[in-house]
Short mmCIF file of N, CA, C and O in Angstrom, two decimals:
data_model
loop_
_atom_site.label_atom_id
_atom_site.label_comp_id
_atom_site.label_asym_id
_atom_site.label_seq_id
_atom_site.Cartn_x
_atom_site.Cartn_y
_atom_site.Cartn_z
N PHE A 140 0.72 0.17 4.37
CA PHE A 140 1.92 0.40 5.15
C PHE A 140 1.57 0.83 6.58
O PHE A 140 2.24 0.44 7.52
N ILE A 141 0.56 1.62 6.76
CA ILE A 141 0.28 2.17 8.08
C ILE A 141 -0.43 1.17 8.99
O ILE A 141 -0.31 1.24 10.21
N ARG A 142 -1.15 0.22 8.43
CA ARG A 142 -1.94 -0.70 9.25
C ARG A 142 -1.10 -1.48 10.26
O ARG A 142 -1.44 -1.50 11.45
N PRO A 143 0.00 -2.14 9.87
CA PRO A 143 0.80 -2.85 10.88
C PRO A 143 1.35 -1.92 11.95
O PRO A 143 1.46 -2.29 13.11
N PHE A 144 1.65 -0.70 11.56
CA PHE A 144 2.17 0.28 12.52
C PHE A 144 1.10 0.63 13.55
O PHE A 144 1.36 0.72 14.74
N VAL A 145 -0.13 0.81 13.08
CA VAL A 145 -1.21 1.24 13.96
C VAL A 145 -1.66 0.13 14.90
O VAL A 145 -1.89 0.37 16.08
N ILE A 146 -1.74 -1.10 14.42
CA ILE A 146 -2.28 -2.17 15.26
C ILE A 146 -1.21 -2.92 16.04
O ILE A 146 -1.53 -3.82 16.80
N GLY A 147 0.05 -2.54 15.89
CA GLY A 147 1.11 -3.19 16.66
C GLY A 147 0.98 -2.88 18.14
O GLY A 147 0.91 -1.73 18.54
N ARG A 148 0.94 -3.89 18.95
CA ARG A 148 0.77 -3.68 20.39
C ARG A 148 2.05 -3.18 21.06
O ARG A 148 2.01 -2.68 22.17
N ASN A 149 3.17 -3.28 20.39
CA ASN A 149 4.42 -2.81 20.98
C ASN A 149 4.41 -1.32 21.25
O ASN A 149 5.16 -0.83 22.10
N TRP A 150 3.58 -0.58 20.54
CA TRP A 150 3.55 0.88 20.73
C TRP A 150 2.98 1.26 22.09
O TRP A 150 3.18 2.37 22.56
N LEU A 151 2.31 0.33 22.74
CA LEU A 151 1.80 0.60 24.08
C LEU A 151 2.93 0.78 25.09
O LEU A 151 2.75 1.37 26.14
N PHE A 152 4.11 0.26 24.76
CA PHE A 152 5.23 0.28 25.69
C PHE A 152 6.22 1.40 25.40
O PHE A 152 7.30 1.43 25.99
N CYS A 153 5.87 2.31 24.53
CA CYS A 153 6.72 3.47 24.26
C CYS A 153 6.48 4.49 25.38
O CYS A 153 5.64 5.36 25.27
N ASP A 154 7.24 4.34 26.45
CA ASP A 154 6.98 5.17 27.62
C ASP A 154 7.75 6.49 27.64
O ASP A 154 7.55 7.30 28.53
N THR A 155 8.61 6.72 26.66
CA THR A 155 9.31 8.00 26.57
C THR A 155 9.28 8.48 25.12
O THR A 155 9.14 7.67 24.19
N PRO A 156 9.42 9.77 24.92
CA PRO A 156 9.46 10.28 23.54
C PRO A 156 10.62 9.71 22.73
O PRO A 156 10.48 9.50 21.52
N ASP A 157 11.75 9.43 23.37
CA ASP A 157 12.89 8.87 22.63
C ASP A 157 12.59 7.48 22.09
O ASP A 157 12.97 7.15 20.97
N VAL A 158 11.91 6.67 22.88
CA VAL A 158 11.54 5.32 22.43
C VAL A 158 10.53 5.42 21.28
O VAL A 158 10.64 4.69 20.29
N ALA A 159 9.58 6.31 21.39
CA ALA A 159 8.60 6.49 20.33
C ALA A 159 9.28 6.97 19.05
O ALA A 159 8.96 6.52 17.95
N TRP A 160 10.23 7.90 19.18
CA TRP A 160 10.97 8.43 18.03
C TRP A 160 11.76 7.31 17.34
O TRP A 160 11.76 7.19 16.12
N ALA A 161 12.44 6.49 18.14
CA ALA A 161 13.22 5.38 17.58
C ALA A 161 12.32 4.39 16.86
O ALA A 161 12.65 3.92 15.76
N GLY A 162 11.18 4.07 17.44
CA GLY A 162 10.24 3.15 16.80
C GLY A 162 9.69 3.70 15.50
O GLY A 162 9.57 2.98 14.49
N ALA A 163 9.36 4.98 15.49
CA ALA A 163 8.84 5.61 14.27
C ALA A 163 9.92 5.65 13.19
O ALA A 163 9.63 5.42 12.01
N THR A 164 11.15 5.93 13.58
CA THR A 164 12.25 5.96 12.62
C THR A 164 12.47 4.59 11.99
O THR A 164 12.59 4.46 10.76
N LEU A 165 12.50 3.57 12.82
CA LEU A 165 12.69 2.21 12.31
C LEU A 165 11.54 1.80 11.40
O LEU A 165 11.75 1.20 10.33
N SER A 166 10.31 2.13 11.78
CA SER A 166 9.16 1.82 10.93
C SER A 166 9.24 2.54 9.59
O SER A 166 8.87 1.98 8.56
N SER A 167 9.71 3.77 9.60
CA SER A 167 9.85 4.53 8.36
C SER A 167 10.91 3.91 7.44
O SER A 167 10.71 3.81 6.23
N ILE A 168 12.02 3.48 8.03
CA ILE A 168 13.07 2.85 7.23
C ILE A 168 12.56 1.55 6.62
O ILE A 168 12.78 1.28 5.44
N ILE A 169 11.86 0.76 7.41
CA ILE A 169 11.32 -0.51 6.91
C ILE A 169 10.29 -0.25 5.81
O ILE A 169 10.29 -0.92 4.77
N GLY A 170 9.40 0.71 6.01
CA GLY A 170 8.39 1.04 5.00
C GLY A 170 9.02 1.53 3.71
O GLY A 170 8.59 1.15 2.61
N CYS A 171 10.04 2.34 3.82
CA CYS A 171 10.74 2.84 2.63
C CYS A 171 11.45 1.69 1.90
O CYS A 171 11.45 1.64 0.67
N ALA A 172 12.03 0.79 2.66
CA ALA A 172 12.69 -0.38 2.04
C ALA A 172 11.67 -1.23 1.28
O ALA A 172 11.92 -1.63 0.14
N LYS A 173 10.52 -1.49 1.90
CA LYS A 173 9.48 -2.27 1.22
C LYS A 173 9.00 -1.57 -0.04
O LYS A 173 8.82 -2.21 -1.08
N ALA A 174 8.79 -0.27 0.05
CA ALA A 174 8.29 0.49 -1.10
C ALA A 174 9.28 0.50 -2.26
O ALA A 174 8.88 0.69 -3.40
N ASN A 175 10.55 0.28 -1.96
CA ASN A 175 11.57 0.28 -3.01
C ASN A 175 12.01 -1.13 -3.40
O ASN A 175 13.05 -1.31 -4.03
N GLY A 176 11.22 -2.13 -3.01
CA GLY A 176 11.45 -3.50 -3.47
C GLY A 176 12.47 -4.30 -2.68
O GLY A 176 12.90 -5.35 -3.13
N HIS A 177 12.87 -3.82 -1.51
CA HIS A 177 13.85 -4.54 -0.69
C HIS A 177 13.15 -5.48 0.28
O HIS A 177 12.02 -5.21 0.71
N GLU A 178 13.83 -6.54 0.64
CA GLU A 178 13.36 -7.42 1.71
C GLU A 178 13.87 -6.78 3.00
O GLU A 178 15.08 -6.60 3.18
N PRO A 179 12.96 -6.35 3.90
CA PRO A 179 13.36 -5.52 5.03
C PRO A 179 14.48 -6.07 5.91
O PRO A 179 15.41 -5.33 6.24
N SER A 180 14.43 -7.32 6.29
CA SER A 180 15.47 -7.82 7.20
C SER A 180 16.84 -7.86 6.51
O SER A 180 17.86 -7.55 7.12
N ARG A 181 16.85 -8.20 5.25
CA ARG A 181 18.11 -8.21 4.49
C ARG A 181 18.66 -6.78 4.34
O ARG A 181 19.85 -6.54 4.50
N TYR A 182 17.78 -5.84 4.04
CA TYR A 182 18.20 -4.45 3.92
C TYR A 182 18.72 -3.91 5.25
O TYR A 182 19.75 -3.22 5.30
N LEU A 183 18.04 -4.21 6.36
CA LEU A 183 18.49 -3.73 7.67
C LEU A 183 19.87 -4.29 8.02
O LEU A 183 20.71 -3.58 8.58
N ARG A 184 20.11 -5.57 7.71
CA ARG A 184 21.45 -6.13 7.95
C ARG A 184 22.50 -5.37 7.16
O ARG A 184 23.56 -5.02 7.68
N TYR A 185 22.20 -5.11 5.88
CA TYR A 185 23.12 -4.34 5.04
C TYR A 185 23.34 -2.95 5.63
O TYR A 185 24.47 -2.47 5.73
N LEU A 186 22.26 -2.30 6.02
CA LEU A 186 22.34 -0.95 6.56
C LEU A 186 23.18 -0.90 7.83
O LEU A 186 24.09 -0.09 7.96
N PHE A 187 22.92 -1.80 8.78
CA PHE A 187 23.64 -1.78 10.05
C PHE A 187 25.12 -2.16 9.87
O PHE A 187 25.97 -1.71 10.63
N ASP A 188 25.41 -2.98 8.88
CA ASP A 188 26.80 -3.32 8.59
C ASP A 188 27.56 -2.15 7.97
O ASP A 188 28.77 -2.02 8.15
N ASN A 189 26.85 -1.30 7.22
CA ASN A 189 27.53 -0.25 6.46
C ASN A 189 27.44 1.15 7.05
O ASN A 189 28.16 2.03 6.61
N ILE A 190 26.59 1.36 8.03
CA ILE A 190 26.50 2.69 8.65
C ILE A 190 27.84 3.13 9.22
O ILE A 190 28.24 4.28 9.04
N PRO A 191 28.59 2.26 9.91
CA PRO A 191 29.88 2.73 10.45
C PRO A 191 30.87 3.18 9.38
O PRO A 191 31.76 3.98 9.66
N CYS A 192 30.73 2.70 8.16
CA CYS A 192 31.64 3.07 7.08
C CYS A 192 31.29 4.41 6.45
O CYS A 192 32.11 5.00 5.75
N ALA A 193 30.07 4.89 6.67
CA ALA A 193 29.63 6.16 6.09
C ALA A 193 30.12 7.30 6.97
O ALA A 193 29.67 7.47 8.09
N LYS A 194 31.06 8.06 6.46
CA LYS A 194 31.70 9.12 7.24
C LYS A 194 31.06 10.49 7.03
O LYS A 194 31.28 11.41 7.80
N THR A 195 30.25 10.64 5.98
CA THR A 195 29.65 11.94 5.67
C THR A 195 28.14 11.77 5.49
O THR A 195 27.63 10.64 5.42
N ASP A 196 27.43 12.89 5.40
CA ASP A 196 26.00 12.83 5.14
C ASP A 196 25.72 12.20 3.77
O ASP A 196 24.75 11.47 3.60
N ASP A 197 26.58 12.49 2.79
CA ASP A 197 26.42 11.88 1.46
C ASP A 197 26.59 10.37 1.53
O ASP A 197 25.89 9.63 0.85
N GLY A 198 27.52 9.92 2.36
CA GLY A 198 27.72 8.49 2.54
C GLY A 198 26.50 7.83 3.15
O GLY A 198 26.11 6.74 2.74
N LEU A 199 25.89 8.49 4.11
CA LEU A 199 24.66 7.96 4.71
C LEU A 199 23.52 7.96 3.71
O LEU A 199 22.74 7.01 3.64
N GLU A 200 23.43 9.01 2.93
CA GLU A 200 22.36 9.10 1.94
C GLU A 200 22.45 7.99 0.90
O GLU A 200 21.44 7.47 0.45
N ARG A 201 23.66 7.60 0.54
CA ARG A 201 23.84 6.51 -0.43
C ARG A 201 23.36 5.17 0.09
O ARG A 201 23.16 4.23 -0.67
N LEU A 202 23.16 5.06 1.41
CA LEU A 202 22.67 3.82 2.00
C LEU A 202 21.15 3.73 2.02
O LEU A 202 20.60 2.68 2.34
N LEU A 203 20.47 4.82 1.70
CA LEU A 203 19.01 4.82 1.72
C LEU A 203 18.45 3.90 0.64
O LEU A 203 19.05 3.74 -0.43
N PRO A 204 17.31 3.28 0.91
CA PRO A 204 16.80 2.26 -0.02
C PRO A 204 16.50 2.74 -1.42
O PRO A 204 16.61 1.98 -2.37
N TYR A 205 16.16 4.00 -1.60
CA TYR A 205 15.86 4.46 -2.95
C TYR A 205 17.12 4.76 -3.76
O TYR A 205 17.01 5.07 -4.95
N HIS A 206 18.29 4.65 -3.16
CA HIS A 206 19.54 4.80 -3.90
C HIS A 206 20.15 3.43 -4.25
O HIS A 206 21.18 3.38 -4.90
N LEU A 207 19.55 2.37 -3.77
CA LEU A 207 20.10 1.02 -3.97
C LEU A 207 19.10 0.14 -4.72
O LEU A 207 17.90 0.31 -4.60
N GLN A 208 19.64 -0.81 -5.42
CA GLN A 208 18.82 -1.89 -5.98
C GLN A 208 19.03 -3.11 -5.08
O GLN A 208 20.14 -3.32 -4.57
N PRO A 209 18.01 -3.93 -4.88
CA PRO A 209 18.17 -5.09 -4.02
C PRO A 209 19.30 -6.03 -4.45
O PRO A 209 19.89 -6.72 -3.64
N GLN A 210 19.67 -6.03 -5.73
CA GLN A 210 20.72 -6.89 -6.22
C GLN A 210 22.12 -6.36 -5.87
O GLN A 210 23.11 -7.05 -6.05
N GLN A 211 22.23 -5.12 -5.35
CA GLN A 211 23.51 -4.51 -5.09
C GLN A 211 24.16 -5.03 -3.81
O GLN A 211 25.33 -4.76 -3.58
N TYR A 212 23.46 -5.74 -2.99
CA TYR A 212 24.05 -6.20 -1.74
C TYR A 212 23.68 -7.64 -1.48
O TYR A 212 22.85 -8.22 -2.08
#
């Protein structure tokens, strides 16, 4: 999981801490999705479509990959 993150050349362009934080967050979400058997691009589409519908922290937590089965969406 860490190898693509380390050798990705895009990290050279993280010129602010906010950009680095966003990249690390996205990499963590993708890694968690892979570890739980999800196809990352399909899971991200599902996640971005459903984040606006989650009104509480519990609603957001239900969107995490370890709470879903890939067949659920």
